[in-house]
Amino acid sequence: MLAMTAALATAFGSWFLATGEQKSAPPAPPLAAKPVTTTPVAPEPVEEAAKGEAETPIDPQRLAALQDKLKQAPEYEVFFVQLRSLYPSDYDAAVKSALAQGIETHDNAADLFLTQAVQVLRQKRGLMGARAGAEALDSLFDQHQKVLAQLAATDPALCVDFLTGAPAERFVAFAGAHRALMAAEAQAGLAAIDDGAHKKIDREAPTTEDFDELEKAMLAKGMDKAAVAQLLDGKAPSPPLSDAQQCQNGLVYFDAMKAMPDLQRLRLYALALEVMAHE
């Protein structure tokens, strides 16, 4: 069950994929070893800044440079406007983090900043998305599947990184070449968070029967047991599957999930978002 939970969480893609230009870091513990909750979690209190310790002011010239770079990616404008309107503190946090990393000096600053903003939003409010209604959750995972399909068609190796949630600097180049697609995914994630903040739907944890039904659906769509075990249990088949085949299996995985009854499908979606919010 824990292995299935880990695989479920890592198979939902780039809205949670670390895409920034990062230094290599030690591998994180498997998601299955991290705390998973299926009830609302109170946010940790924000520590007040130490008395007498002023925040570092934002350099207006560097901010202007970042804003100029954002104008080169009008596809992202709706997402940034909505984020700033709904969660201004998250937008400001993303700006400060981006400037601290010197993102405004990069040619692909807009794509890097989108990633930064999405990561801040996920870390601070990802649990809200798990409490969204069916329409918002379905829309978000539909967008994940569209990204996966495009990756499968253009870059199978990066597609596998998407499926496993592995950090991939090359994903920024993909985002830059498919900005409308990435903008739609980011907007769907933001919409799910905002929907969950208002609807606050509590769902039970997925059952063993839910995962059993998902496995049956995948087998019915032509996947063999080794491929299903790789996606649900993290067991690599021998011989290993090609990147292209893993991508196609990932698309079947999404199709099987979408075909499940509402209660089962939404429980699985919500659990995936909860696990990733703790990442």
Coordinates of N, CA, C and O in Angstrom, one line a residue, residues 119-210:
Q119 N 6.3 26.3 -7.4 CA 6.9 25.6 -6.2 C 6.5 26.2 -4.9 O 6.2 25.5 -3.9
V120 N 6.5 27.6 -4.9 CA 6.1 28.3 -3.7 C 4.7 28.0 -3.4 O 4.3 27.7 -2.2
L121 N 3.8 28.0 -4.4 CA 2.4 27.8 -4.2 C 2.2 26.3 -3.7 O 1.4 26.1 -2.8
R122 N 2.8 25.4 -4.3 CA 2.7 24.0 -3.9 C 3.1 23.8 -2.4 O 2.4 23.1 -1.6
Q123 N 4.2 24.4 -2.1 CA 4.7 24.1 -0.7 C 3.8 24.8 0.4 O 3.7 24.3 1.4
K124 N 3.3 25.9 0.0 CA 2.5 26.7 1.0 C 1.0 26.3 1.0 O 0.4 26.3 2.1
R125 N 0.5 25.9 -0.1 CA -1.0 25.7 -0.2 C -1.4 24.4 -0.9 O -2.6 24.3 -1.3
G126 N -0.5 23.5 -1.2 CA -0.8 22.3 -1.9 C -1.9 21.5 -1.3 O -2.7 20.8 -2.0
L127 N -1.9 21.5 0.1 CA -3.0 20.7 0.7 C -4.4 21.2 0.4 O -5.3 20.4 0.4
M128 N -4.5 22.4 0.1 CA -5.8 23.0 -0.3 C -6.3 22.3 -1.6 O -7.5 22.0 -1.7
G129 N -5.4 22.0 -2.5 CA -5.8 21.4 -3.8 C -6.5 20.0 -3.5 O -7.4 19.6 -4.3
A130 N -6.0 19.3 -2.5 CA -6.6 18.0 -2.3 C -8.0 18.1 -1.8 O -8.7 17.0 -1.8
R131 N -8.5 19.2 -1.4 CA -9.9 19.4 -0.9 C -10.8 20.0 -2.0 O -11.9 20.4 -1.7
A132 N -10.3 20.1 -3.2 CA -11.1 20.7 -4.3 C -12.2 19.8 -4.8 O -12.2 18.6 -4.5
G133 N -13.1 20.3 -5.5 CA -14.2 19.5 -6.1 C -13.7 18.7 -7.3 O -12.6 18.9 -7.8
A134 N -14.6 17.9 -7.8 CA -14.3 17.0 -8.9 C -13.9 17.7 -10.2 O -12.9 17.3 -10.8
E135 N -14.6 18.8 -10.5 CA -14.2 19.5 -11.8 C -12.8 20.0 -11.7 O -12.1 19.9 -12.7
A136 N -12.4 20.6 -10.6 CA -11.1 21.2 -10.5 C -10.0 20.2 -10.5 O -9.0 20.3 -11.2
L137 N -10.2 19.1 -9.8 CA -9.3 18.0 -9.8 C -9.1 17.3 -11.1 O -8.0 17.1 -11.6
D138 N -10.2 17.1 -11.8 CA -10.2 16.4 -13.1 C -9.5 17.3 -14.1 O -8.7 16.9 -14.9
S139 N -9.7 18.6 -14.0 CA -9.0 19.6 -14.9 C -7.5 19.6 -14.7 O -6.7 19.6 -15.6
L140 N -7.1 19.5 -13.4 CA -5.7 19.5 -13.1 C -5.0 18.3 -13.7 O -4.0 18.4 -14.4
F141 N -5.6 17.1 -13.4 CA -4.9 15.9 -13.9 C -5.1 15.7 -15.4 O -4.2 15.1 -16.0
D142 N -6.1 16.3 -16.0 CA -6.2 16.3 -17.5 C -5.0 17.1 -18.0 O -4.4 16.7 -19.1
Q143 N -4.7 18.2 -17.4 CA -3.5 19.0 -17.9 C -2.2 18.3 -17.7 O -1.3 18.3 -18.6
H144 N -2.1 17.5 -16.6 CA -0.9 16.7 -16.4 C -0.7 15.7 -17.5 O 0.3 15.5 -18.1
Q145 N -1.9 15.1 -17.9 CA -1.8 14.1 -19.0 C -1.5 14.7 -20.3 O -0.7 14.1 -21.1
K146 N -1.9 15.9 -20.6 CA -1.6 16.6 -21.8 C -0.1 16.9 -21.9 O 0.6 16.8 -22.9
V147 N 0.5 17.3 -20.7 CA 1.9 17.5 -20.7 C 2.7 16.2 -21.0 O 3.6 16.2 -21.7
L148 N 2.2 15.2 -20.3 CA 2.9 13.9 -20.5 C 2.8 13.4 -21.9 O 3.8 12.9 -22.5
A149 N 1.7 13.6 -22.6 CA 1.5 13.2 -24.0 C 2.5 14.0 -24.9 O 3.1 13.4 -25.8
Q150 N 2.6 15.3 -24.6 CA 3.6 16.1 -25.4 C 5.0 15.6 -25.2 O 5.8 15.5 -26.1
L151 N 5.3 15.3 -23.9 CA 6.7 14.8 -23.6 C 6.9 13.5 -24.3 O 8.0 13.2 -24.9
A152 N 5.9 12.6 -24.3 CA 6.1 11.3 -24.9 C 6.4 11.4 -26.4 O 7.1 10.6 -27.0
A153 N 5.8 12.4 -27.0 CA 5.9 12.6 -28.4 C 7.3 13.3 -28.8 O 7.8 13.1 -29.9
T154 N 7.8 14.1 -27.9 CA 9.0 14.8 -28.2 C 10.3 14.5 -27.5 O 11.4 14.7 -28.0
D155 N 10.2 13.9 -26.3 CA 11.4 13.7 -25.5 C 11.1 12.6 -24.4 O 10.8 12.9 -23.3
P156 N 11.1 11.3 -24.9 CA 10.8 10.2 -23.9 C 11.6 10.2 -22.7 O 11.0 9.8 -21.6
A157 N 12.9 10.5 -22.7 CA 13.7 10.5 -21.5 C 13.2 11.5 -20.5 O 13.1 11.2 -19.3
L158 N 12.9 12.7 -21.0 CA 12.3 13.7 -20.1 C 10.9 13.3 -19.6 O 10.5 13.6 -18.5
C159 N 10.2 12.6 -20.4 CA 8.9 12.1 -20.1 C 9.0 11.2 -18.9 O 8.2 11.3 -17.9
V160 N 10.0 10.4 -18.8 CA 10.2 9.5 -17.7 C 10.5 10.3 -16.4 O 10.0 10.0 -15.3
D161 N 11.3 11.3 -16.5 CA 11.6 12.2 -15.4 C 10.3 12.8 -14.9 O 10.1 13.0 -13.7
F162 N 9.4 13.2 -15.8 CA 8.1 13.8 -15.5 C 7.3 12.7 -14.7 O 6.7 13.1 -13.6
L163 N 7.3 11.5 -15.1 CA 6.5 10.5 -14.4 C 7.1 10.2 -13.0 O 6.3 9.9 -12.1
T164 N 8.4 10.2 -12.9 CA 9.0 9.9 -11.6 C 9.2 11.1 -10.7 O 9.6 10.9 -9.5
G165 N 8.9 12.3 -11.2 CA 9.1 13.5 -10.4 C 10.5 13.9 -10.2 O 10.9 14.6 -9.2
A166 N 11.4 13.4 -11.0 CA 12.8 13.6 -10.9 C 13.2 15.0 -11.3 O 12.6 15.6 -12.3
P167 N 14.1 15.7 -10.6 CA 14.5 17.0 -11.0 C 15.1 17.0 -12.4 O 15.9 16.0 -12.7
A168 N 14.8 17.9 -13.2 CA 15.3 17.9 -14.6 C 15.5 19.3 -15.1 O 14.5 20.0 -15.4
E169 N 16.7 19.8 -15.2 CA 16.9 21.1 -15.7 C 16.4 21.3 -17.2 O 16.0 22.3 -17.6
R170 N 16.5 20.2 -17.9 CA 16.1 20.3 -19.3 C 14.6 20.6 -19.5 O 14.1 21.0 -20.5
F171 N 13.8 20.4 -18.4 CA 12.4 20.7 -18.5 C 12.1 22.1 -18.7 O 11.1 22.5 -19.3
V172 N 13.0 23.0 -18.3 CA 12.8 24.4 -18.5 C 12.8 24.7 -20.0 O 12.0 25.5 -20.5
A173 N 13.7 24.1 -20.8 CA 13.7 24.3 -22.2 C 12.4 23.8 -22.8 O 11.8 24.4 -23.7
F174 N 11.9 22.7 -22.3 CA 10.6 22.1 -22.8 C 9.5 23.1 -22.5 O 8.6 23.4 -23.3
A175 N 9.5 23.7 -21.3 CA 8.5 24.7 -20.9 C 8.5 25.9 -21.8 O 7.5 26.4 -22.3
G176 N 9.7 26.3 -22.1 CA 9.9 27.5 -23.0 C 9.3 27.2 -24.4 O 8.9 28.2 -25.1
A177 N 9.4 26.0 -24.8 CA 8.9 25.6 -26.2 C 7.4 25.3 -26.2 O 6.8 25.2 -27.3
H178 N 6.8 25.2 -25.0 CA 5.4 24.8 -24.9 C 4.7 25.7 -23.8 O 4.1 25.2 -22.9
R179 N 4.9 27.0 -23.9 CA 4.4 27.9 -22.9 C 2.9 27.8 -22.7 O 2.4 27.9 -21.5
A180 N 2.2 27.7 -23.7 CA 0.7 27.7 -23.6 C 0.3 26.5 -22.8 O -0.6 26.5 -21.9
L181 N 0.9 25.4 -23.1 CA 0.6 24.1 -22.4 C 1.0 24.2 -20.9 O 0.2 23.8 -20.0
M182 N 2.2 24.8 -20.6 CA 2.6 24.9 -19.2 C 1.8 25.9 -18.4 O 1.5 25.8 -17.2
A183 N 1.4 27.0 -19.1 CA 0.5 28.0 -18.5 C -0.8 27.4 -18.1 O -1.3 27.6 -17.0
A184 N -1.4 26.6 -19.0 CA -2.7 25.9 -18.7 C -2.5 25.0 -17.5 O -3.4 24.9 -16.6
E185 N -1.4 24.3 -17.4 CA -1.2 23.4 -16.2 C -1.1 24.2 -14.9 O -1.7 23.8 -13.9
A186 N -0.3 25.3 -15.0 CA -0.1 26.1 -13.8 C -1.5 26.7 -13.3 O -1.8 26.7 -12.1
Q187 N -2.2 27.2 -14.3 CA -3.5 27.7 -14.0 C -4.5 26.7 -13.4 O -5.3 27.0 -12.5
A188 N -4.4 25.5 -13.9 CA -5.3 24.4 -13.4 C -4.9 24.1 -11.9 O -5.7 23.8 -11.1
G189 N -3.6 24.1 -11.6 CA -3.1 23.9 -10.3 C -3.6 25.0 -9.3 O -4.1 24.7 -8.2
L190 N -3.5 26.2 -9.8 CA -3.9 27.3 -8.9 C -5.4 27.3 -8.7 O -5.9 27.5 -7.6
A191 N -6.2 26.9 -9.8 CA -7.6 26.8 -9.7 C -8.1 25.7 -8.7 O -9.0 25.9 -7.9
A192 N -7.3 24.6 -8.7 CA -7.6 23.5 -7.7 C -7.4 24.0 -6.3 O -8.2 23.7 -5.4
I193 N -6.3 24.7 -6.1 CA -6.0 25.2 -4.7 C -7.1 26.2 -4.3 O -7.6 26.1 -3.1
D194 N -7.5 27.1 -5.2 CA -8.5 28.1 -4.8 C -9.9 27.4 -4.6 O -10.6 27.7 -3.6
D195 N -10.2 26.4 -5.4 CA -11.4 25.7 -5.2 C -11.4 24.9 -3.9 O -12.5 24.9 -3.2
G196 N -10.3 24.3 -3.6 CA -10.2 23.6 -2.3 C -10.3 24.5 -1.1 O -10.9 24.1 -0.1
A197 N -9.8 25.7 -1.3 CA -9.9 26.7 -0.1 C -11.3 27.0 0.2 O -11.6 27.4 1.3
H198 N -12.1 27.0 -0.9 CA -13.6 27.4 -0.7 C -14.4 26.2 -0.3 O -15.3 26.2 0.6
K199 N -14.2 25.0 -1.0 CA -15.1 23.9 -0.8 C -14.7 23.0 0.4 O -15.5 22.4 1.1
K200 N -13.4 22.9 0.7 CA -12.9 22.2 1.9 C -13.5 20.8 2.0 O -14.0 20.4 3.0
I201 N -13.4 20.0 0.9 CA -14.0 18.7 0.9 C -13.0 17.7 1.6 O -11.8 17.6 1.2
D202 N -13.5 17.0 2.6 CA -12.7 16.0 3.3 C -13.0 14.6 2.6 O -14.1 14.3 2.5
R203 N -12.0 13.9 2.2 CA -12.1 12.6 1.6 C -11.4 11.5 2.4 O -10.4 11.8 3.0
E204 N -12.0 10.4 2.4 CA -11.3 9.2 3.0 C -10.1 8.8 2.2 O -10.0 9.1 1.0
A205 N -9.2 8.2 2.9 CA -8.0 7.7 2.2 C -8.4 6.6 1.2 O -9.3 5.8 1.4
P206 N -7.6 6.4 0.1 CA -7.9 5.3 -0.8 C -7.8 4.0 -0.1 O -6.9 3.8 0.8
T207 N -8.5 3.0 -0.5 CA -8.5 1.7 0.1 C -7.6 0.8 -0.8 O -7.3 1.1 -1.9
T208 N -7.3 -0.4 -0.2 CA -6.6 -1.4 -1.0 C -7.4 -1.8 -2.2 O -6.9 -2.0 -3.3
E209 N -8.7 -1.8 -2.0 CA -9.6 -2.1 -3.2 C -9.5 -1.1 -4.3 O -9.6 -1.4 -5.5
D210 N -9.3 0.2 -3.9 CA -9.2 1.2 -4.9 C -8.0 0.9 -5.8 O -8.0 1.0 -7.0

